[in-house]
Amino acid sequence: MKNERFELNKNLAQMLKGGVIMDVTTPEQAKIAEAAGACAVMALERIPADIRAAGGVSRMSDPKMIKGIQNAVTIPVMAKCRIGHFAEAQILQAIEIDYIDESEVLSPADDKYHIDKTAFRVPFVCGARDLGEALRRINEGAAMIRTKGEPGTGDVVQAVRHMRIMQSEIRRFGSMSADELYEAAKELAVPYDLAVYVHENKKLPVVNFAAGGVATPADAALMMQLGAEGVFVGSGIFKSGDPEKRAAAIVKAVTNYEDADMLAELSEDLGEAMVGINEHEIELIMEERGK
Amino acid sequence: MKIGILALQGAFAEHEKMLGGLGAETFEIRQKRDIETAFDGLIIPGGESTVQGKLLAELGLTDRIRSLIKSGLPVFGTCAGLLLLAKRIENDEHVYLGTMDITAVRNAYGRQLGSFSAVGRFGDLGEIPMTFIRAPYISGVGDGVEILSEVEGRIAAARQSNMLVTAFHPELNGSKAVHSMFLDMIKAS
């Protein structure tokens, strides 16, 4: 039964592929995102850029607020809990959330252990910077992976770094001999059977999205060309000048990510992009949370 | 035989793999220019119907694909594909391609916790595994629509002349039966 549930949860992520998952903080924003072509929304009280600005401890959103968004749209609704905070996850499961993001954007509740996600019936997505983190999260029961990027910065450099590392490690695993694979699994601290899966299939056992710092159609196309199977856009939409137009343009950019002519058209006249912060200008490095 | 797979959003790669395994040639449809040359069959995959429907319209594909289906192009829609082909959706004001005389209910089993797998009879192909992900079902069919499968009393698959739909995802599990049937439909057309 547990295995069947994991399969169904992995399958839902497969249905999200080629799509854009957007952060929303109100039912109105959720409706705008759905109308613009979001394949799912992430319900949260504050988008990462504001979490960053506000500082302090950041927690799971009010279930009432999340329910408001569930009632406003027909597409899947995701919500975040803190790393290791299985009680927050239990609450999100109780309100029948479609996906839980055990997220480094919120303040970690446990500095050692992630949630045992196999104990839940709802699916989890987790952030990863490299193949080791990804396979450890999958071993804990994650049914979907996303790059961590550096949330709320509008700077795509970390998401690019994480996706490149992941793809390069997958290629390395793909070309290993059997005896090398034992050692590689040990080095990355990942289970051998998952290492074998990557070796044989030359991909992760679950869907892999890009997240963190995606702010423009070009950013989304870049991540897709680097091997992402879809894109999360957090602060990039509702921190920009014309959220509706930008959201719709990013959706189209993810579908036609290799067509430069169309990308040029989509990138025109989108108004102001979110104000970005560069890597060296930030104090709080969220990607370091949860390894 | 060349089969176009609508690749705007969703699980299109899984269909490509399945058809590849059956020896059929496939190509992805992402924009208008992709359907300028003739092809023999069309697959509309699972995903979000709202996203695919919107992109179909905005990329200028809806009218062309609708007229191809009306003129007899064999088409197979899974899950969201079923919704795009339905003439009526009970709990959604949208009609997308609207070529098949069925009434569908969207997210009919609720949220992800309502997703399930089953084994059910499919036409005269016997029992096959079926995966339902936030699935729709068919609540009513018009004349000329053949019901191919019912699961827990709900219609889960149907066919009307050149159109085949399933509420479940045969592309997600090992059984090639439904895809083989679709290839037979193409050969017979």
Short mmCIF file of C-alpha atoms in Angstrom, two decimals:
data_model
loop_
_atom_site.label_atom_id
_atom_site.label_comp_id
_atom_site.label_asym_id
_atom_site.label_seq_id
_atom_site.Cartn_x
_atom_site.Cartn_y
_atom_site.Cartn_z
CA MET A 1 0.00 0.00 0.00
CA LYS A 2 2.76 2.41 0.95
CA ASN A 3 4.56 1.75 -2.31
CA GLU A 4 1.37 2.27 -4.25
CA ARG A 5 0.87 5.64 -2.56
CA PHE A 6 4.45 6.66 -3.41
CA GLU A 7 3.83 5.71 -7.06
CA LEU A 8 0.62 7.78 -7.18
CA ASN A 9 2.44 10.71 -5.60
CA LYS A 10 5.32 10.45 -8.05
CA ASN A 11 2.74 10.27 -10.83
CA LEU A 12 1.16 13.57 -9.80
CA ALA A 13 4.54 15.27 -10.25
CA GLN A 14 4.72 13.71 -13.72
CA MET A 15 1.45 15.48 -14.56
CA LEU A 16 2.97 18.81 -13.50
CA LYS A 17 5.91 18.50 -15.89
CA GLY A 18 6.37 21.16 -18.52
CA GLY A 19 4.51 23.53 -16.23
CA VAL A 20 5.04 26.47 -13.90
CA ILE A 21 4.23 26.37 -10.19
CA MET A 22 3.65 29.85 -8.79
CA ASP A 23 3.90 31.24 -5.25
CA VAL A 24 0.69 32.99 -4.18
CA THR A 25 -0.30 34.67 -0.93
CA THR A 26 -4.01 35.40 -1.48
CA PRO A 27 -6.99 33.78 -3.25
CA GLU A 28 -6.91 36.68 -5.74
CA GLN A 29 -3.28 35.97 -6.63
CA ALA A 30 -4.11 32.28 -6.91
CA LYS A 31 -6.84 33.06 -9.44
CA ILE A 32 -4.47 35.27 -11.43
CA ALA A 33 -1.88 32.47 -11.43
CA GLU A 34 -4.42 29.85 -12.54
CA ALA A 35 -5.75 32.11 -15.31
CA ALA A 36 -2.18 32.78 -16.46
CA GLY A 37 -1.59 29.03 -16.87
CA ALA A 38 0.05 27.88 -13.63
CA CYS A 39 -0.07 24.07 -13.34
CA ALA A 40 -0.16 24.38 -9.53
CA VAL A 41 0.17 27.08 -6.89
CA MET A 42 2.23 27.26 -3.71
CA ALA A 43 0.16 28.84 -0.95
CA LEU A 44 2.19 30.86 1.54
CA GLU A 45 1.68 33.89 3.74
CA ARG A 46 4.79 35.66 2.58
CA ILE A 47 6.76 35.11 -0.57
CA PRO A 48 10.48 34.38 -0.10
CA ALA A 49 11.59 37.94 -0.93
CA ASP A 50 9.41 39.25 1.92
CA ILE A 51 10.50 36.49 4.29
CA ARG A 52 14.04 37.58 3.58
CA ALA A 53 13.19 41.23 4.16
CA ALA A 54 11.20 40.57 7.35
CA GLY A 55 13.77 38.31 9.01
CA GLY A 56 12.83 36.36 12.15
CA VAL A 57 11.45 32.82 12.33
CA SER A 58 9.38 31.81 9.37
CA ARG A 59 6.76 29.04 9.82
CA MET A 60 4.02 27.12 8.06
CA SER A 61 1.19 29.37 6.83
CA ASP A 62 -2.17 29.64 8.59
CA PRO A 63 -4.31 26.68 7.44
CA LYS A 64 -7.26 29.05 7.01
CA MET A 65 -5.27 31.07 4.50
CA ILE A 66 -4.28 27.88 2.66
CA LYS A 67 -7.90 26.68 2.59
CA GLY A 68 -8.93 30.00 1.09
CA ILE A 69 -6.57 29.33 -1.78
CA GLN A 70 -7.72 25.70 -2.12
CA ASN A 71 -11.26 27.01 -2.54
CA ALA A 72 -10.25 29.65 -5.07
CA VAL A 73 -8.63 27.37 -7.69
CA THR A 74 -9.09 23.96 -9.30
CA ILE A 75 -5.39 23.20 -9.93
CA PRO A 76 -3.23 21.44 -7.31
CA VAL A 77 -2.33 23.48 -4.22
CA MET A 78 1.00 23.04 -2.46
CA ALA A 79 2.16 24.48 0.87
CA LYS A 80 5.43 24.64 2.77
CA CYS A 81 6.38 23.21 6.12
CA ARG A 82 9.68 23.67 7.94
CA ILE A 83 12.46 21.15 7.44
CA GLY A 84 11.98 18.39 10.01
CA HIS A 85 8.66 19.76 11.29
CA PHE A 86 6.51 16.66 10.88
CA ALA A 87 3.68 18.13 12.97
CA GLU A 88 3.29 20.99 10.48
CA ALA A 89 3.26 18.35 7.75
CA GLN A 90 0.56 16.41 9.60
CA ILE A 91 -1.55 19.57 9.69
CA LEU A 92 -1.07 20.15 5.96
CA GLN A 93 -2.05 16.55 5.29
CA ALA A 94 -5.16 17.00 7.47
CA ILE A 95 -6.36 19.85 5.23
CA GLU A 96 -5.73 17.63 2.18
CA ILE A 97 -2.96 19.63 0.60
CA ASP A 98 -1.92 18.22 -2.79
CA TYR A 99 1.85 18.53 -2.19
CA ILE A 100 3.97 19.52 0.82
CA ASP A 101 7.20 21.42 0.21
CA GLU A 102 9.60 20.63 3.07
CA SER A 103 11.34 23.88 2.43
CA GLU A 104 14.55 25.64 3.31
CA VAL A 105 12.70 28.93 2.68
CA LEU A 106 11.15 28.56 6.13
CA SER A 107 13.28 28.39 9.28
CA PRO A 108 14.37 24.78 9.85
CA ALA A 109 12.71 23.11 12.84
CA ASP A 110 15.29 20.35 13.04
CA ASP A 111 18.97 20.89 12.28
CA LYS A 112 19.69 17.19 11.85
CA TYR A 113 16.70 15.19 10.65
CA HIS A 114 14.36 15.70 7.74
CA ILE A 115 10.77 14.46 7.95
CA ASP A 116 10.22 10.72 7.43
CA LYS A 117 8.06 11.33 4.39
CA THR A 118 7.23 7.64 3.97
CA ALA A 119 4.92 8.01 6.98
CA PHE A 120 2.61 10.33 5.00
CA ARG A 121 -0.04 9.73 2.34
CA VAL A 122 0.33 13.16 0.70
CA PRO A 123 3.38 13.78 -1.50
CA PHE A 124 6.43 15.84 -0.65
CA VAL A 125 8.74 17.94 -2.79
CA CYS A 126 12.18 18.79 -1.41
CA GLY A 127 15.03 21.05 -2.46
CA ALA A 128 18.43 19.69 -3.48
CA ARG A 129 21.72 21.24 -4.55
CA ASP A 130 23.27 18.08 -5.90
CA LEU A 131 22.63 14.40 -6.57
CA GLY A 132 23.47 13.36 -3.00
CA GLU A 133 20.91 15.68 -1.44
CA ALA A 134 18.32 14.65 -4.04
CA LEU A 135 18.74 10.90 -3.47
CA ARG A 136 18.76 11.32 0.33
CA ARG A 137 15.46 13.19 0.14
CA ILE A 138 14.01 10.55 -2.20
CA ASN A 139 15.12 7.84 0.21
CA GLU A 140 13.20 9.68 2.95
CA GLY A 141 10.11 9.56 0.72
CA ALA A 142 10.18 12.72 -1.41
CA ALA A 143 8.15 12.19 -4.60
CA MET A 144 9.53 15.24 -6.39
CA ILE A 145 12.77 17.23 -6.30
CA ARG A 146 13.51 20.86 -7.07
CA THR A 147 16.75 22.78 -7.08
CA LYS A 148 17.14 24.96 -4.03
CA GLY A 149 18.45 28.00 -5.84
CA GLU A 150 18.55 30.96 -3.51
CA PRO A 151 14.92 31.87 -2.85
CA GLY A 152 13.67 35.43 -2.91
CA THR A 153 16.69 36.92 -4.60
CA GLY A 154 15.62 37.14 -8.24
CA ASP A 155 19.11 35.87 -8.95
CA VAL A 156 19.17 32.64 -10.93
CA VAL A 157 22.86 31.83 -10.43
CA GLN A 158 22.36 29.31 -7.61
CA ALA A 159 19.56 27.45 -9.38
CA VAL A 160 21.82 27.18 -12.43
CA ARG A 161 24.69 25.93 -10.27
CA HIS A 162 22.50 23.31 -8.59
CA MET A 163 20.98 22.07 -11.84
CA ARG A 164 24.39 21.86 -13.52
CA ILE A 165 25.90 19.94 -10.60
CA MET A 166 22.92 17.57 -10.57
CA GLN A 167 23.04 16.89 -14.31
CA SER A 168 26.78 16.47 -14.31
CA GLU A 169 26.64 13.98 -11.42
CA ILE A 170 23.86 12.07 -13.14
CA ARG A 171 26.05 11.81 -16.26
CA ARG A 172 28.97 10.67 -14.12
CA PHE A 173 26.84 7.98 -12.44
CA GLY A 174 25.51 6.92 -15.84
CA SER A 175 28.97 6.04 -17.10
CA MET A 176 30.30 4.23 -14.01
CA SER A 177 31.13 0.57 -13.79
CA ALA A 178 29.41 -1.56 -11.14
CA ASP A 179 32.32 -1.51 -8.70
CA GLU A 180 32.70 2.26 -8.98
CA LEU A 181 29.02 2.64 -8.22
CA TYR A 182 29.36 1.10 -4.73
CA GLU A 183 32.03 3.62 -3.84
CA ALA A 184 30.13 6.55 -5.38
CA ALA A 185 26.99 5.67 -3.41
CA LYS A 186 29.07 5.57 -0.25
CA GLU A 187 30.72 8.91 -1.00
CA LEU A 188 27.41 10.65 -1.59
CA ALA A 189 25.88 8.90 1.44
CA VAL A 190 23.01 7.56 -0.63
CA PRO A 191 21.42 4.09 -0.81
CA TYR A 192 22.95 1.78 -3.37
CA ASP A 193 19.64 0.92 -5.06
CA LEU A 194 18.99 4.60 -5.83
CA ALA A 195 22.52 4.95 -7.21
CA VAL A 196 21.79 1.97 -9.47
CA TYR A 197 18.56 3.59 -10.64
CA VAL A 198 20.42 6.74 -11.69
CA HIS A 199 23.12 4.64 -13.33
CA GLU A 200 20.62 2.65 -15.39
CA ASN A 201 18.11 5.38 -16.25
CA LYS A 202 20.42 8.40 -16.41
CA LYS A 203 17.87 10.46 -14.53
CA LEU A 204 16.47 10.90 -11.04
CA PRO A 205 13.78 8.40 -10.00
CA VAL A 206 11.36 11.34 -9.56
CA VAL A 207 10.55 14.54 -11.43
CA ASN A 208 13.07 17.38 -11.06
CA PHE A 209 11.99 21.04 -11.25
CA ALA A 210 14.00 24.26 -11.12
CA ALA A 211 13.39 26.70 -8.29
CA GLY A 212 14.94 29.77 -6.73
CA GLY A 213 15.57 33.09 -8.42
CA VAL A 214 13.63 32.54 -11.66
CA ALA A 215 12.31 35.98 -12.64
CA THR A 216 12.01 36.16 -16.44
CA PRO A 217 10.89 33.99 -19.40
CA ALA A 218 14.57 33.76 -20.32
CA ASP A 219 15.44 32.44 -16.84
CA ALA A 220 12.73 29.77 -17.20
CA ALA A 221 13.96 28.78 -20.68
CA LEU A 222 17.54 28.61 -19.38
CA MET A 223 16.55 26.20 -16.60
CA MET A 224 14.54 24.04 -19.01
CA GLN A 225 17.46 23.85 -21.44
CA LEU A 226 19.70 22.83 -18.55
CA GLY A 227 17.42 19.86 -17.90
CA ALA A 228 14.65 21.03 -15.56
CA GLU A 229 11.33 19.31 -16.14
CA GLY A 230 9.35 22.36 -15.04
CA VAL A 231 9.80 25.55 -13.04
CA PHE A 232 8.77 27.04 -9.69
CA VAL A 233 8.46 30.81 -9.71
CA GLY A 234 8.33 32.34 -6.28
CA SER A 235 8.84 36.02 -5.79
CA GLY A 236 9.46 36.64 -9.50
CA ILE A 237 5.82 37.07 -10.46
CA PHE A 238 4.01 39.01 -7.77
CA LYS A 239 7.06 41.19 -7.07
CA SER A 240 7.08 42.38 -10.67
CA GLY A 241 5.33 45.29 -12.37
CA ASP A 242 2.76 43.28 -14.36
CA PRO A 243 2.24 39.88 -12.70
CA GLU A 244 -0.45 38.61 -15.11
CA LYS A 245 1.56 39.27 -18.21
CA ARG A 246 4.82 38.02 -16.76
CA ALA A 247 3.19 34.85 -15.42
CA ALA A 248 1.62 34.03 -18.80
CA ALA A 249 4.90 34.73 -20.60
CA ILE A 250 6.85 32.40 -18.28
CA VAL A 251 4.27 29.64 -18.85
CA LYS A 252 4.72 29.92 -22.61
CA ALA A 253 8.48 30.12 -22.28
CA VAL A 254 8.50 26.78 -20.44
CA THR A 255 6.54 25.10 -23.25
CA ASN A 256 8.59 26.56 -26.11
CA TYR A 257 11.90 26.87 -24.27
CA GLU A 258 14.01 26.16 -27.32
CA ASP A 259 12.36 28.62 -29.70
CA ALA A 260 14.39 31.83 -29.44
CA ASP A 261 12.05 33.75 -31.76
CA MET A 262 9.10 33.03 -29.51
CA LEU A 263 11.16 33.76 -26.39
CA ALA A 264 12.10 37.14 -27.86
CA GLU A 265 8.45 37.95 -28.40
CA LEU A 266 7.50 36.77 -24.93
CA SER A 267 10.22 38.84 -23.30
CA GLU A 268 8.96 42.11 -24.80
CA ASP A 269 7.30 44.77 -22.75
CA LEU A 270 6.82 42.83 -19.52
CA GLY A 271 7.25 45.86 -17.30
CA GLU A 272 9.59 45.88 -14.38
CA ALA A 273 11.11 42.61 -13.19
CA MET A 274 11.51 42.06 -9.47
CA VAL A 275 14.42 43.91 -7.96
CA GLY A 276 17.13 41.31 -7.50
CA ILE A 277 19.71 40.89 -4.80
CA ASN A 278 23.11 39.49 -5.75
CA GLU A 279 24.64 36.53 -3.97
CA HIS A 280 27.32 38.58 -2.20
CA GLU A 281 24.73 41.10 -0.99
CA ILE A 282 22.69 38.64 1.06
CA GLU A 283 23.32 37.67 4.65
CA LEU A 284 21.00 34.69 4.99
CA ILE A 285 21.97 31.76 2.76
CA MET A 286 18.90 29.52 2.62
CA GLU A 287 20.46 26.87 0.40
CA GLU A 288 22.69 25.83 3.30
CA ARG A 289 19.62 24.59 5.19
CA GLY A 290 18.95 20.84 5.15
CA LYS A 291 21.66 18.72 3.52
CA MET B 1 2.79 5.87 -39.22
CA LYS B 2 3.51 9.19 -37.51
CA ILE B 3 1.82 10.18 -34.27
CA GLY B 4 1.79 13.72 -32.91
CA ILE B 5 1.88 14.13 -29.14
CA LEU B 6 0.59 17.39 -27.75
CA ALA B 7 3.56 18.58 -25.68
CA LEU B 8 2.32 21.86 -24.23
CA GLN B 9 2.37 20.63 -20.62
CA GLY B 10 2.04 17.36 -18.71
CA ALA B 11 3.08 13.74 -19.14
CA PHE B 12 3.80 13.70 -22.87
CA ALA B 13 7.22 12.03 -22.58
CA GLU B 14 5.58 8.94 -21.05
CA HIS B 15 3.38 8.52 -24.15
CA GLU B 16 6.40 8.92 -26.43
CA LYS B 17 8.17 6.15 -24.54
CA MET B 18 5.15 3.88 -24.64
CA LEU B 19 4.60 4.35 -28.38
CA GLY B 20 8.32 4.05 -29.05
CA GLY B 21 8.19 0.67 -27.35
CA LEU B 22 5.44 -0.33 -29.78
CA GLY B 23 7.53 0.75 -32.75
CA ALA B 24 5.52 3.85 -33.64
CA GLU B 25 7.18 7.09 -34.74
CA THR B 26 6.22 10.15 -32.67
CA PHE B 27 6.82 13.88 -32.71
CA GLU B 28 6.01 16.68 -30.25
CA ILE B 29 3.47 19.41 -30.94
CA ARG B 30 4.39 22.63 -29.17
CA GLN B 31 3.25 25.25 -31.68
CA LYS B 32 1.48 25.82 -35.00
CA ARG B 33 4.39 25.04 -37.30
CA ASP B 34 4.64 21.54 -35.78
CA ILE B 35 1.36 20.48 -37.40
CA GLU B 36 1.88 21.95 -40.85
CA THR B 37 2.72 18.57 -42.35
CA ALA B 38 0.31 15.65 -42.29
CA PHE B 39 0.31 13.05 -39.52
CA ASP B 40 -1.71 9.94 -38.69
CA GLY B 41 -2.78 10.18 -35.07
CA LEU B 42 -2.81 12.55 -32.11
CA ILE B 43 -2.30 12.02 -28.39
CA ILE B 44 -3.46 14.54 -25.80
CA PRO B 45 -1.68 13.65 -22.54
CA GLY B 46 -2.46 14.09 -18.88
CA GLY B 47 -1.52 17.30 -17.15
CA GLU B 48 -3.63 20.27 -16.19
CA SER B 49 -6.53 20.86 -18.60
CA THR B 50 -6.62 24.57 -17.72
CA VAL B 51 -2.98 24.98 -18.78
CA GLN B 52 -3.16 22.89 -21.92
CA GLY B 53 -6.48 24.47 -22.94
CA LYS B 54 -5.12 27.96 -22.52
CA LEU B 55 -1.92 27.22 -24.44
CA LEU B 56 -3.87 25.49 -27.24
CA ALA B 57 -5.85 28.70 -27.71
CA GLU B 58 -3.01 31.17 -27.30
CA LEU B 59 -0.63 29.30 -29.57
CA GLY B 60 -3.34 29.23 -32.25
CA LEU B 61 -3.75 25.44 -32.21
CA THR B 62 -7.37 24.94 -31.10
CA ASP B 63 -9.18 25.48 -34.42
CA ARG B 64 -6.72 23.53 -36.52
CA ILE B 65 -6.68 20.53 -34.18
CA ARG B 66 -10.46 20.60 -33.80
CA SER B 67 -10.96 20.51 -37.57
CA LEU B 68 -8.42 17.70 -37.97
CA ILE B 69 -10.31 15.63 -35.39
CA LYS B 70 -13.66 16.45 -37.02
CA SER B 71 -12.31 15.30 -40.35
CA GLY B 72 -11.41 11.93 -38.83
CA LEU B 73 -7.87 12.15 -37.37
CA PRO B 74 -7.62 9.40 -34.73
CA VAL B 75 -7.11 11.00 -31.31
CA PHE B 76 -6.43 9.52 -27.86
CA GLY B 77 -6.88 11.69 -24.77
CA THR B 78 -5.86 10.66 -21.25
CA CYS B 79 -7.16 12.45 -18.15
CA ALA B 80 -6.71 16.15 -19.05
CA GLY B 81 -6.95 15.01 -22.70
CA LEU B 82 -10.39 13.58 -21.95
CA LEU B 83 -11.46 16.95 -20.55
CA LEU B 84 -10.12 18.82 -23.59
CA LEU B 85 -12.11 16.57 -25.93
CA ALA B 86 -15.37 16.60 -23.92
CA LYS B 87 -18.33 18.61 -25.21
CA ARG B 88 -19.40 19.36 -21.66
CA ILE B 89 -17.60 19.60 -18.30
CA GLU B 90 -20.09 19.62 -15.41
CA ASN B 91 -18.02 21.65 -12.97
CA ASP B 92 -16.09 23.87 -15.39
CA GLU B 93 -17.45 26.54 -17.71
CA HIS B 94 -14.75 25.88 -20.30
CA VAL B 95 -15.15 23.84 -23.46
CA TYR B 96 -11.82 23.34 -25.21
CA LEU B 97 -11.82 21.15 -28.32
CA GLY B 98 -15.35 19.91 -27.55
CA THR B 99 -15.48 17.25 -30.25
CA MET B 100 -16.62 14.22 -28.26
CA ASP B 101 -20.20 13.78 -27.12
CA ILE B 102 -19.47 13.12 -23.46
CA THR B 103 -20.06 14.99 -20.20
CA ALA B 104 -17.09 14.93 -17.84
CA VAL B 105 -16.58 15.83 -14.19
CA ARG B 106 -13.24 17.40 -13.40
CA ASN B 107 -11.17 16.43 -10.30
CA ALA B 108 -14.05 14.03 -9.72
CA TYR B 109 -12.33 12.06 -6.96
CA GLY B 110 -11.13 15.14 -5.06
CA ARG B 111 -7.59 16.18 -4.28
CA GLN B 112 -4.39 14.11 -4.42
CA LEU B 113 -5.48 11.99 -1.43
CA GLY B 114 -8.31 10.75 -3.69
CA SER B 115 -5.89 9.49 -6.36
CA PHE B 116 -5.91 5.70 -6.63
CA SER B 117 -4.95 2.71 -8.70
CA ALA B 118 -7.23 -0.13 -9.71
CA VAL B 119 -7.48 -3.10 -11.99
CA GLY B 120 -10.45 -2.93 -14.31
CA ARG B 121 -11.97 -4.43 -17.42
CA PHE B 122 -11.25 -2.50 -20.59
CA GLY B 123 -13.40 -3.26 -23.64
CA ASP B 124 -12.61 -6.75 -24.85
CA LEU B 125 -8.95 -6.48 -23.80
CA GLY B 126 -9.64 -8.04 -20.39
CA GLU B 127 -8.37 -6.60 -17.13
CA ILE B 128 -5.64 -3.93 -17.13
CA PRO B 129 -3.97 -1.82 -14.41
CA MET B 130 -5.35 1.71 -14.18
CA THR B 131 -3.82 4.75 -12.47
CA PHE B 132 -6.14 7.63 -11.59
CA ILE B 133 -4.42 10.93 -10.66
CA ARG B 134 -6.80 13.71 -9.57
CA ALA B 135 -8.85 12.09 -12.27
CA PRO B 136 -12.06 13.03 -14.02
CA TYR B 137 -14.84 10.60 -14.87
CA ILE B 138 -17.49 10.58 -17.55
CA SER B 139 -20.97 11.25 -16.17
CA GLY B 140 -22.90 11.02 -19.42
CA VAL B 141 -22.48 9.92 -23.04
CA GLY B 142 -24.35 10.80 -26.22
CA ASP B 143 -25.44 8.48 -29.05
CA GLY B 144 -22.62 6.72 -30.79
CA VAL B 145 -20.32 6.70 -27.78
CA GLU B 146 -19.17 3.26 -26.72
CA ILE B 147 -18.36 2.81 -23.04
CA LEU B 148 -15.13 0.80 -22.76
CA SER B 149 -14.58 0.70 -19.04
CA GLU B 150 -16.33 1.37 -15.76
CA VAL B 151 -14.54 1.53 -12.42
CA GLU B 152 -16.56 1.69 -9.20
CA GLY B 153 -19.66 2.44 -11.23
CA ARG B 154 -18.09 5.43 -13.02
CA ILE B 155 -17.25 5.54 -16.71
CA ALA B 156 -13.46 5.53 -17.01
CA ALA B 157 -12.97 5.06 -20.77
CA ALA B 158 -14.99 5.55 -23.94
CA ARG B 159 -14.76 5.69 -27.69
CA GLN B 160 -16.67 7.61 -30.33
CA SER B 161 -15.60 6.80 -33.91
CA ASN B 162 -12.03 8.26 -34.20
CA MET B 163 -11.86 9.46 -30.58
CA LEU B 164 -10.63 7.39 -27.62
CA VAL B 165 -10.47 8.69 -24.05
CA THR B 166 -9.41 7.30 -20.70
CA ALA B 167 -9.78 8.97 -17.29
CA PHE B 168 -6.77 6.94 -16.14
CA HIS B 169 -3.16 6.90 -17.35
CA PRO B 170 -2.18 3.83 -19.38
CA GLU B 171 1.13 5.60 -20.16
CA LEU B 172 2.18 5.28 -16.51
CA ASN B 173 2.22 1.53 -16.13
CA GLY B 174 3.49 -1.49 -17.94
CA SER B 175 0.37 -2.46 -19.89
CA LYS B 176 0.58 -1.50 -23.55
CA ALA B 177 -2.97 -2.72 -24.30
CA VAL B 178 -4.65 0.68 -24.67
CA HIS B 179 -1.89 2.18 -26.79
CA SER B 180 -1.96 -0.93 -29.02
CA MET B 181 -5.68 -0.45 -29.43
CA PHE B 182 -5.10 3.16 -30.45
CA LEU B 183 -2.52 2.07 -33.04
CA ASP B 184 -5.12 -0.39 -34.39
CA MET B 185 -7.60 2.49 -34.65
CA ILE B 186 -5.06 4.43 -36.71
CA LYS B 187 -4.38 1.46 -38.97
CA ALA B 188 -8.11 0.97 -39.55
CA SER B 189 -8.74 4.64 -40.34
#
